[in-house]
Short mmCIF file of C-alpha atoms in Angstrom, two decimals:
data_model
loop_
_atom_site.label_atom_id
_atom_site.label_comp_id
_atom_site.label_asym_id
_atom_site.label_seq_id
_atom_site.Cartn_x
_atom_site.Cartn_y
_atom_site.Cartn_z
CA MET A 157 -6.44 -24.95 47.88
CA ALA A 158 -5.96 -26.95 44.67
CA ASP A 159 -7.36 -30.49 44.52
CA THR A 160 -4.40 -32.85 44.23
CA THR A 161 -6.48 -36.04 43.95
CA GLU A 162 -4.89 -38.30 41.36
CA VAL A 163 -7.18 -38.94 38.40
CA LYS A 164 -6.79 -42.51 37.14
CA LYS A 165 -6.58 -42.79 33.40
CA PRO A 166 -8.95 -45.33 31.85
CA ALA A 167 -7.29 -48.57 30.80
CA THR A 168 -6.43 -48.60 27.12
CA GLU A 169 -8.88 -50.67 25.10
CA PRO A 170 -7.13 -53.54 23.32
CA VAL A 171 -6.96 -53.15 19.54
CA LEU A 172 -8.94 -55.97 17.95
CA ASP A 173 -8.54 -55.13 14.26
CA ILE A 174 -5.69 -55.62 11.80
CA SER A 175 -4.09 -52.26 12.62
CA ASP A 176 -2.53 -54.39 15.39
CA SER A 177 0.31 -56.62 14.14
CA THR A 178 -0.55 -59.36 16.66
CA VAL A 179 -4.08 -59.63 15.29
CA GLN A 180 -2.69 -59.74 11.75
CA SER A 181 -0.30 -62.52 12.75
CA LYS A 182 -3.14 -64.67 14.11
CA TYR A 183 -5.17 -64.29 10.91
CA LYS A 184 -2.08 -65.03 8.79
CA GLU A 185 -1.08 -68.12 10.79
CA ALA A 186 -4.65 -69.40 10.52
CA GLY A 187 -4.53 -68.68 6.78
CA ARG A 188 -1.24 -70.53 6.35
CA ILE A 189 -2.66 -73.65 7.99
CA ALA A 190 -5.96 -73.37 6.06
CA ASP A 191 -4.01 -73.26 2.78
CA ASP A 192 -1.84 -76.24 3.78
CA VAL A 193 -4.88 -78.32 4.76
CA LEU A 194 -6.70 -77.32 1.57
CA ASP A 195 -3.78 -78.69 -0.47
CA LYS A 196 -3.99 -81.97 1.46
CA VAL A 197 -7.75 -82.22 0.95
CA ILE A 198 -7.43 -81.52 -2.80
CA LYS A 199 -5.08 -84.53 -3.07
CA LEU A 200 -7.66 -86.74 -1.29
CA CYS A 201 -10.39 -85.81 -3.79
CA VAL A 202 -10.01 -88.71 -6.20
CA ALA A 203 -12.63 -90.88 -7.90
CA GLY A 204 -13.98 -93.49 -5.48
CA ALA A 205 -13.03 -91.58 -2.30
CA LYS A 206 -15.76 -91.29 0.35
CA ILE A 207 -16.68 -87.66 1.04
CA ILE A 208 -17.10 -88.32 4.78
CA ASP A 209 -13.52 -89.67 4.96
CA ILE A 210 -12.19 -86.56 3.21
CA CYS A 211 -14.07 -84.24 5.61
CA ILE A 212 -12.84 -86.15 8.67
CA ALA A 213 -9.24 -86.06 7.37
CA GLY A 214 -9.47 -82.30 6.74
CA ASP A 215 -10.74 -81.54 10.25
CA LYS A 216 -8.11 -83.83 11.80
CA ALA A 217 -5.34 -82.05 9.85
CA ILE A 218 -6.57 -78.66 11.11
CA LEU A 219 -6.58 -79.82 14.74
CA GLU A 220 -3.12 -81.40 14.43
CA ALA A 221 -1.58 -78.30 12.82
CA THR A 222 -3.14 -75.81 15.24
CA SER A 223 -2.03 -77.88 18.25
CA LEU A 224 1.61 -77.20 17.32
CA VAL A 225 1.53 -73.38 17.54
CA TYR A 226 0.85 -70.72 20.20
CA ASN A 227 2.11 -73.04 22.93
CA LYS A 228 4.82 -70.91 24.57
CA LYS A 229 5.19 -71.42 28.33
CA GLY A 230 4.11 -68.44 30.35
CA LYS A 231 1.91 -67.11 27.55
CA LYS A 232 -1.85 -66.91 28.01
CA LYS A 233 -3.61 -69.87 26.39
CA ILE A 234 -5.78 -68.95 23.44
CA SER A 235 -8.62 -70.74 21.67
CA LYS A 236 -7.58 -72.44 18.44
CA GLY A 237 -8.74 -75.05 15.99
CA ILE A 238 -11.48 -75.41 13.40
CA GLY A 239 -12.94 -72.11 12.19
CA PHE A 240 -15.17 -73.85 9.64
CA PRO A 241 -15.52 -77.64 9.31
CA THR A 242 -14.26 -79.26 6.11
CA THR A 243 -17.04 -79.60 3.54
CA VAL A 244 -17.02 -81.14 0.05
CA SER A 245 -20.11 -80.19 -1.97
CA VAL A 246 -20.45 -81.81 -5.39
CA ASN A 247 -22.03 -80.60 -8.67
CA ASN A 248 -25.48 -79.08 -7.93
CA CYS A 249 -24.97 -79.24 -4.14
CA VAL A 250 -24.23 -75.60 -3.33
CA ALA A 251 -22.61 -75.79 0.11
CA HIS A 252 -22.20 -77.31 3.61
CA PHE A 253 -22.07 -81.02 2.70
CA SER A 254 -20.23 -82.83 5.51
CA PRO A 255 -22.13 -86.03 6.43
CA LEU A 256 -22.24 -87.99 9.69
CA PRO A 257 -21.55 -91.75 9.90
CA SER A 258 -25.26 -92.41 10.61
CA ASP A 259 -26.43 -90.50 7.50
CA PRO A 260 -27.25 -92.36 4.28
CA GLU A 261 -25.06 -89.68 2.61
CA SER A 262 -22.04 -91.12 4.45
CA GLU A 263 -21.79 -93.60 1.56
CA ALA A 264 -21.44 -90.80 -1.02
CA THR A 265 -18.25 -91.06 -3.09
CA LEU A 266 -16.57 -88.79 -5.61
CA LYS A 267 -16.88 -89.69 -9.28
CA GLU A 268 -14.76 -88.86 -12.29
CA GLY A 269 -15.79 -85.43 -13.63
CA ASP A 270 -17.52 -84.25 -10.43
CA VAL A 271 -17.29 -80.50 -9.80
CA ALA A 272 -16.27 -80.50 -6.12
CA LYS A 273 -16.24 -77.41 -3.89
CA ILE A 274 -13.97 -77.68 -0.85
CA GLN A 275 -14.34 -75.25 2.06
CA LEU A 276 -12.61 -75.13 5.46
CA GLY A 277 -11.43 -72.61 8.05
CA VAL A 278 -8.95 -72.20 10.91
CA GLN A 279 -9.09 -69.87 13.92
CA PHE A 280 -6.61 -68.58 16.50
CA ASP A 281 -7.84 -66.55 19.48
CA GLY A 282 -11.16 -65.90 17.71
CA TYR A 283 -9.61 -64.68 14.45
CA CYS A 284 -10.73 -66.91 11.59
CA SER A 285 -9.28 -67.46 8.11
CA THR A 286 -11.44 -69.43 5.69
CA VAL A 287 -10.75 -70.68 2.16
CA ALA A 288 -12.66 -72.48 -0.60
CA THR A 289 -11.79 -73.72 -4.05
CA THR A 290 -13.35 -75.75 -6.86
CA ILE A 291 -11.82 -78.77 -8.57
CA VAL A 292 -12.96 -81.26 -11.20
CA VAL A 293 -12.30 -84.81 -9.99
CA GLY A 294 -9.87 -86.76 -12.18
CA ALA A 295 -9.52 -83.97 -14.77
CA ASN A 296 -6.62 -84.56 -17.16
CA GLY A 297 -5.92 -81.43 -19.17
CA ALA A 298 -8.28 -78.49 -19.56
CA VAL A 299 -11.94 -78.73 -18.56
CA THR A 300 -14.36 -77.28 -21.15
CA GLY A 301 -18.08 -76.56 -21.62
CA ALA A 302 -20.52 -75.56 -18.86
CA LYS A 303 -18.10 -76.62 -16.11
CA ALA A 304 -15.38 -74.34 -17.48
CA ASP A 305 -17.78 -71.40 -17.89
CA VAL A 306 -19.07 -71.57 -14.32
CA ILE A 307 -15.58 -72.02 -12.82
CA GLN A 308 -14.09 -69.13 -14.82
CA ALA A 309 -17.03 -66.88 -13.92
CA ALA A 310 -16.54 -67.58 -10.19
CA ARG A 311 -12.79 -66.96 -10.42
CA THR A 312 -13.24 -63.71 -12.32
CA ALA A 313 -15.94 -62.53 -9.90
CA LEU A 314 -13.62 -63.11 -6.93
CA GLU A 315 -10.79 -61.29 -8.75
CA ALA A 316 -13.10 -58.30 -9.23
CA ALA A 317 -14.44 -58.39 -5.66
CA VAL A 318 -11.00 -58.31 -4.01
CA ARG A 319 -10.20 -55.20 -6.08
CA MET A 320 -13.51 -53.47 -5.31
CA ILE A 321 -13.60 -54.05 -1.53
CA ARG A 322 -11.65 -50.86 -0.79
CA PRO A 323 -12.22 -48.14 1.83
CA GLY A 324 -15.11 -45.90 0.70
CA ASN A 325 -16.43 -48.29 -1.97
CA LYS A 326 -20.00 -49.60 -1.68
CA ASN A 327 -21.19 -53.18 -1.15
CA MET A 328 -23.93 -53.05 -3.81
CA ASP A 329 -21.35 -52.12 -6.48
CA VAL A 330 -19.70 -55.50 -5.88
CA THR A 331 -23.10 -57.22 -6.24
CA LYS A 332 -23.67 -55.49 -9.59
CA ALA A 333 -20.17 -56.34 -10.85
CA VAL A 334 -20.63 -60.05 -10.02
CA ASP A 335 -23.97 -59.97 -11.92
CA LYS A 336 -22.28 -58.51 -15.01
CA ILE A 337 -19.44 -61.04 -14.91
CA ALA A 338 -21.87 -63.96 -14.56
CA GLU A 339 -23.86 -62.61 -17.51
CA SER A 340 -20.70 -62.62 -19.67
CA TYR A 341 -20.29 -66.36 -19.02
CA GLU A 342 -24.04 -67.06 -19.37
CA VAL A 343 -24.31 -68.27 -15.77
CA LYS A 344 -25.95 -66.98 -12.56
CA PRO A 345 -24.66 -65.96 -9.10
CA VAL A 346 -26.29 -68.13 -6.43
CA GLU A 347 -29.28 -66.23 -5.07
CA GLY A 348 -28.94 -64.57 -1.67
CA MET A 349 -25.46 -65.87 -0.80
CA LEU A 350 -23.67 -63.54 1.63
CA SER A 351 -20.10 -62.45 2.35
CA HIS A 352 -19.50 -60.81 5.75
CA ASN A 353 -16.94 -58.67 7.49
CA GLN A 354 -15.26 -60.52 10.37
CA LEU A 355 -14.43 -59.55 13.93
CA LYS A 356 -12.94 -61.39 16.89
CA ASN A 357 -15.18 -64.40 17.61
CA LYS A 358 -17.64 -63.24 14.93
CA THR A 359 -17.68 -64.58 11.38
CA ASP A 360 -20.93 -62.83 10.39
CA GLY A 361 -20.38 -59.11 10.94
CA ASP A 362 -23.02 -56.49 10.07
CA LYS A 363 -21.40 -55.45 6.78
CA GLN A 364 -22.42 -57.81 3.99
CA ILE A 365 -22.16 -58.37 0.26
CA ILE A 366 -25.13 -60.18 -1.27
CA LEU A 367 -25.20 -62.13 -4.55
CA ASN A 368 -28.14 -62.04 -6.98
CA PRO A 369 -30.68 -60.80 -4.39
CA THR A 370 -34.46 -61.16 -4.72
CA GLU A 371 -36.72 -58.19 -3.92
CA ALA A 372 -37.64 -59.85 -0.61
CA GLN A 373 -33.96 -60.26 0.31
CA MET A 374 -33.25 -56.61 -0.52
CA SER A 375 -35.94 -55.29 1.83
CA GLY A 376 -34.05 -54.63 5.02
CA PHE A 377 -30.63 -55.35 3.47
CA LYS A 378 -28.11 -52.75 4.66
CA ARG A 379 -26.13 -50.80 2.11
CA CYS A 380 -22.69 -49.93 3.46
CA GLU A 381 -19.21 -48.68 2.62
CA PHE A 382 -16.09 -50.73 3.22
CA GLY A 383 -13.64 -49.37 5.79
CA GLU A 384 -9.91 -49.41 6.45
CA ASN A 385 -8.54 -52.29 8.57
CA GLU A 386 -11.62 -54.46 8.03
CA VAL A 387 -11.49 -58.18 7.29
CA TYR A 388 -13.91 -59.88 4.89
CA CYS A 389 -14.69 -63.50 4.12
CA VAL A 390 -15.36 -63.02 0.39
CA ASP A 391 -17.49 -65.94 -0.82
CA ILE A 392 -18.40 -66.25 -4.52
CA LEU A 393 -20.81 -68.98 -5.66
CA ILE A 394 -21.84 -69.19 -9.32
CA SER A 395 -24.25 -71.67 -10.94
CA SER A 396 -24.74 -72.95 -14.46
CA GLY A 397 -28.45 -73.25 -13.57
CA GLU A 398 -31.00 -70.65 -12.47
CA GLY A 399 -29.08 -69.52 -9.39
CA LYS A 400 -31.96 -70.60 -7.13
CA VAL A 401 -31.36 -72.94 -4.18
CA ARG A 402 -33.55 -75.34 -2.24
CA PRO A 403 -33.06 -77.85 0.60
CA LEU A 404 -33.57 -81.52 -0.29
CA LYS A 405 -33.54 -84.52 2.07
CA THR A 406 -29.92 -84.11 3.20
CA ARG A 407 -29.86 -83.41 6.93
CA THR A 408 -28.04 -80.38 8.33
CA THR A 409 -24.83 -81.33 10.15
CA ILE A 410 -23.10 -77.93 10.61
CA TYR A 411 -24.31 -75.37 13.16
CA LYS A 412 -22.98 -72.35 15.02
CA LYS A 413 -23.86 -71.13 18.52
CA THR A 414 -25.66 -67.77 18.61
CA ASP A 415 -25.87 -65.14 21.38
CA ILE A 416 -29.56 -65.93 21.99
CA ARG A 417 -30.27 -67.25 25.48
CA TYR A 418 -33.15 -69.60 26.13
CA GLN A 419 -33.90 -71.97 28.99
CA LEU A 420 -33.84 -75.27 27.10
CA LYS A 421 -36.21 -77.91 28.46
CA MET A 422 -34.38 -81.15 27.56
CA ALA A 423 -31.26 -82.22 29.44
CA ALA A 424 -29.82 -83.53 26.14
CA SER A 425 -30.25 -80.07 24.56
CA ARG A 426 -28.52 -78.33 27.47
CA ALA A 427 -25.66 -80.84 27.38
CA VAL A 428 -25.21 -80.36 23.62
CA LEU A 429 -25.16 -76.55 23.92
CA SER A 430 -22.63 -76.75 26.74
CA GLU A 431 -20.39 -79.08 24.71
CA ILE A 432 -20.65 -76.74 21.70
CA GLN A 433 -19.58 -73.77 23.83
CA THR A 434 -16.56 -75.70 25.16
CA LYS A 435 -15.41 -77.18 21.85
CA ALA A 436 -16.35 -74.60 19.22
CA GLY A 437 -17.20 -71.34 21.00
CA SER A 438 -18.61 -68.91 18.43
CA PHE A 439 -17.46 -70.87 15.39
CA PRO A 440 -19.31 -73.29 13.09
CA PHE A 441 -18.93 -76.95 14.07
CA SER A 442 -19.96 -80.37 12.79
CA LEU A 443 -22.24 -82.62 14.86
CA ARG A 444 -19.65 -85.27 14.00
CA ASP A 445 -17.27 -83.61 16.50
CA LEU A 446 -19.62 -83.99 19.46
CA GLU A 447 -19.07 -86.88 21.85
CA ASP A 448 -22.33 -88.78 21.36
CA GLU A 449 -23.82 -88.47 17.87
CA ARG A 450 -27.23 -89.87 18.89
CA LYS A 451 -27.60 -87.39 21.78
CA ALA A 452 -26.31 -84.60 19.55
CA ARG A 453 -29.02 -85.40 16.98
CA MET A 454 -31.67 -85.26 19.73
CA GLY A 455 -30.42 -82.14 21.51
CA ILE A 456 -29.68 -79.99 18.47
CA VAL A 457 -33.36 -79.99 17.40
CA GLU A 458 -34.51 -77.95 20.42
CA CYS A 459 -31.41 -75.71 20.20
CA ALA A 460 -32.19 -74.88 16.55
CA LYS A 461 -35.90 -74.40 17.23
CA HIS A 462 -35.16 -71.67 19.77
CA GLN A 463 -32.29 -70.23 17.69
CA THR A 464 -29.57 -70.85 20.27
CA VAL A 465 -27.73 -72.36 17.29
CA LEU A 466 -27.77 -71.31 13.63
CA PRO A 467 -28.01 -74.12 11.03
CA TYR A 468 -25.85 -74.17 7.90
CA ASP A 469 -28.33 -76.03 5.72
CA VAL A 470 -27.23 -78.21 2.82
CA VAL A 471 -28.84 -76.58 -0.24
CA TYR A 472 -29.03 -77.55 -3.89
CA GLU A 473 -29.44 -76.09 -7.37
CA ARG A 474 -31.61 -77.94 -9.90
CA GLU A 475 -30.47 -81.41 -11.00
CA GLY A 476 -27.85 -81.28 -13.75
CA ALA A 477 -26.51 -77.83 -12.80
CA PHE A 478 -22.91 -77.19 -11.71
CA VAL A 479 -21.99 -74.74 -8.94
CA ALA A 480 -18.47 -73.33 -8.53
CA GLN A 481 -17.13 -71.59 -5.42
CA TYR A 482 -14.07 -69.51 -4.62
CA LEU A 483 -13.57 -67.93 -1.19
CA THR A 484 -10.78 -65.93 0.38
CA THR A 485 -10.21 -64.08 3.65
CA LEU A 486 -9.29 -60.48 2.79
CA PHE A 487 -7.51 -57.70 4.70
CA VAL A 488 -8.63 -54.22 3.61
CA THR A 489 -5.86 -51.70 4.27
CA LYS A 490 -5.04 -48.13 3.31
CA LYS A 491 -2.21 -49.20 1.01
CA GLY A 492 -3.98 -52.11 -0.66
CA ASN A 493 -5.54 -55.49 0.13
CA VAL A 494 -4.10 -58.80 1.28
CA MET A 495 -5.60 -62.20 0.42
CA VAL A 496 -4.86 -64.11 3.62
CA THR A 497 -5.94 -67.43 2.10
CA ASN A 498 -5.24 -68.79 -1.38
CA PRO A 499 -8.36 -70.04 -3.22
CA ARG A 500 -6.16 -72.09 -5.54
CA PHE A 501 -7.24 -70.96 -9.00
CA ASP A 502 -4.53 -73.32 -10.30
CA ALA A 503 -6.21 -76.45 -8.84
CA VAL A 504 -7.99 -77.10 -12.15
CA GLN A 505 -7.21 -76.09 -15.74
CA ILE A 506 -10.08 -74.71 -17.78
CA GLN A 507 -10.72 -73.52 -21.30
CA THR A 508 -13.67 -71.32 -22.24
CA ASP A 509 -14.39 -69.18 -25.29
CA LYS A 510 -16.39 -66.66 -23.22
CA THR A 511 -14.88 -63.42 -21.88
CA VAL A 512 -15.93 -60.32 -19.97
CA LYS A 513 -16.85 -57.58 -22.46
CA ASP A 514 -17.85 -54.82 -20.03
CA GLU A 515 -15.16 -52.07 -20.19
CA GLU A 516 -15.61 -50.94 -16.58
CA ILE A 517 -15.22 -54.49 -15.26
CA ASN A 518 -12.13 -55.09 -17.40
CA LYS A 519 -10.65 -51.86 -16.05
CA ILE A 520 -11.25 -53.14 -12.49
CA LEU A 521 -9.71 -56.55 -13.33
CA ALA A 522 -6.59 -54.84 -14.75
CA SER A 523 -6.10 -52.68 -11.65
CA GLU A 524 -3.72 -53.30 -8.75
CA TRP A 525 -5.18 -54.46 -5.45
CA GLU A 526 -2.27 -55.81 -3.37
CA VAL A 527 -0.26 -53.96 -0.74
CA PRO A 528 2.97 -53.00 -2.59
CA LYS A 529 5.85 -55.28 -1.62
CA LYS A 530 8.82 -53.62 0.11
CA GLN A 531 11.92 -53.29 -2.03
CA LYS A 532 14.82 -55.35 -0.68
#
């Protein structure tokens, strides 16, 4: 007699990459808000403005804008808000400058001619879109000299990267191309800086692009090929100096919770980690956003020591150097790529007499990269 027992089919796994239109929509909505907030922050970057005030205003604008969407009654509530806190890093400060009120750096102001890098990110339901641009404070007309060279090199390197991150292409080829472009402008990529693929609730996927790596950084670094329907946070940092970074006295204020579990000893540490989980989940956050700054300062030390949080240290190039940054969130698709965020190349005018002379790189820069637009 035949067995008529009904075999239950396994539940279909939800699609979590951009082959799903809902996932795409969340990235794109996050990107739209990130771009809008970036424009607002650019306008705040004037001579005499306090950097802490600009960072606070940027984070507030993200929270206000994200509170207005994905609120339909009957729909499942999703996480939303800051995907990366607003940072404004000036001149030889490479990244992650976002001071707390109790820091001596809270008095730092922008000055005429400062090369300011602005970075921020927005997330919906664990899908994060980040953006960064570089401006020159108070610039009237075209910027020239070392500032122009480093900005143009970073722009050109990002232009090349978004064309080279295609299915089947290799990560180390992007590294080499950025090296060649920097050489054309007589500048250096910032040593060891990484771009990652992104997944739901994960901004540091296993696939990476490294800039200007040392031999030590290359040991254990994974070579990989880019794949269809992947998302990358493509982060280009170029320096007019040696490309080497070091921490100074500026205290770290941005962290991200890791998956490492450890029984923390101090009650303050456990309270901080719990608050981080509630407010930021898997995304980077500023200590400024925690309820009690003093307790946060105490508790975060033990959390960092046992790697339950990852620090985003404030690092610097040598004094007198200028660092430029451009960052976009990129969809990699079969038909072409989509820049989900706009790194605002038009935010500052520059004029340089240097150009890329490498034929292969120029061929890449002249190629198409976008998904073809549908004919109306």
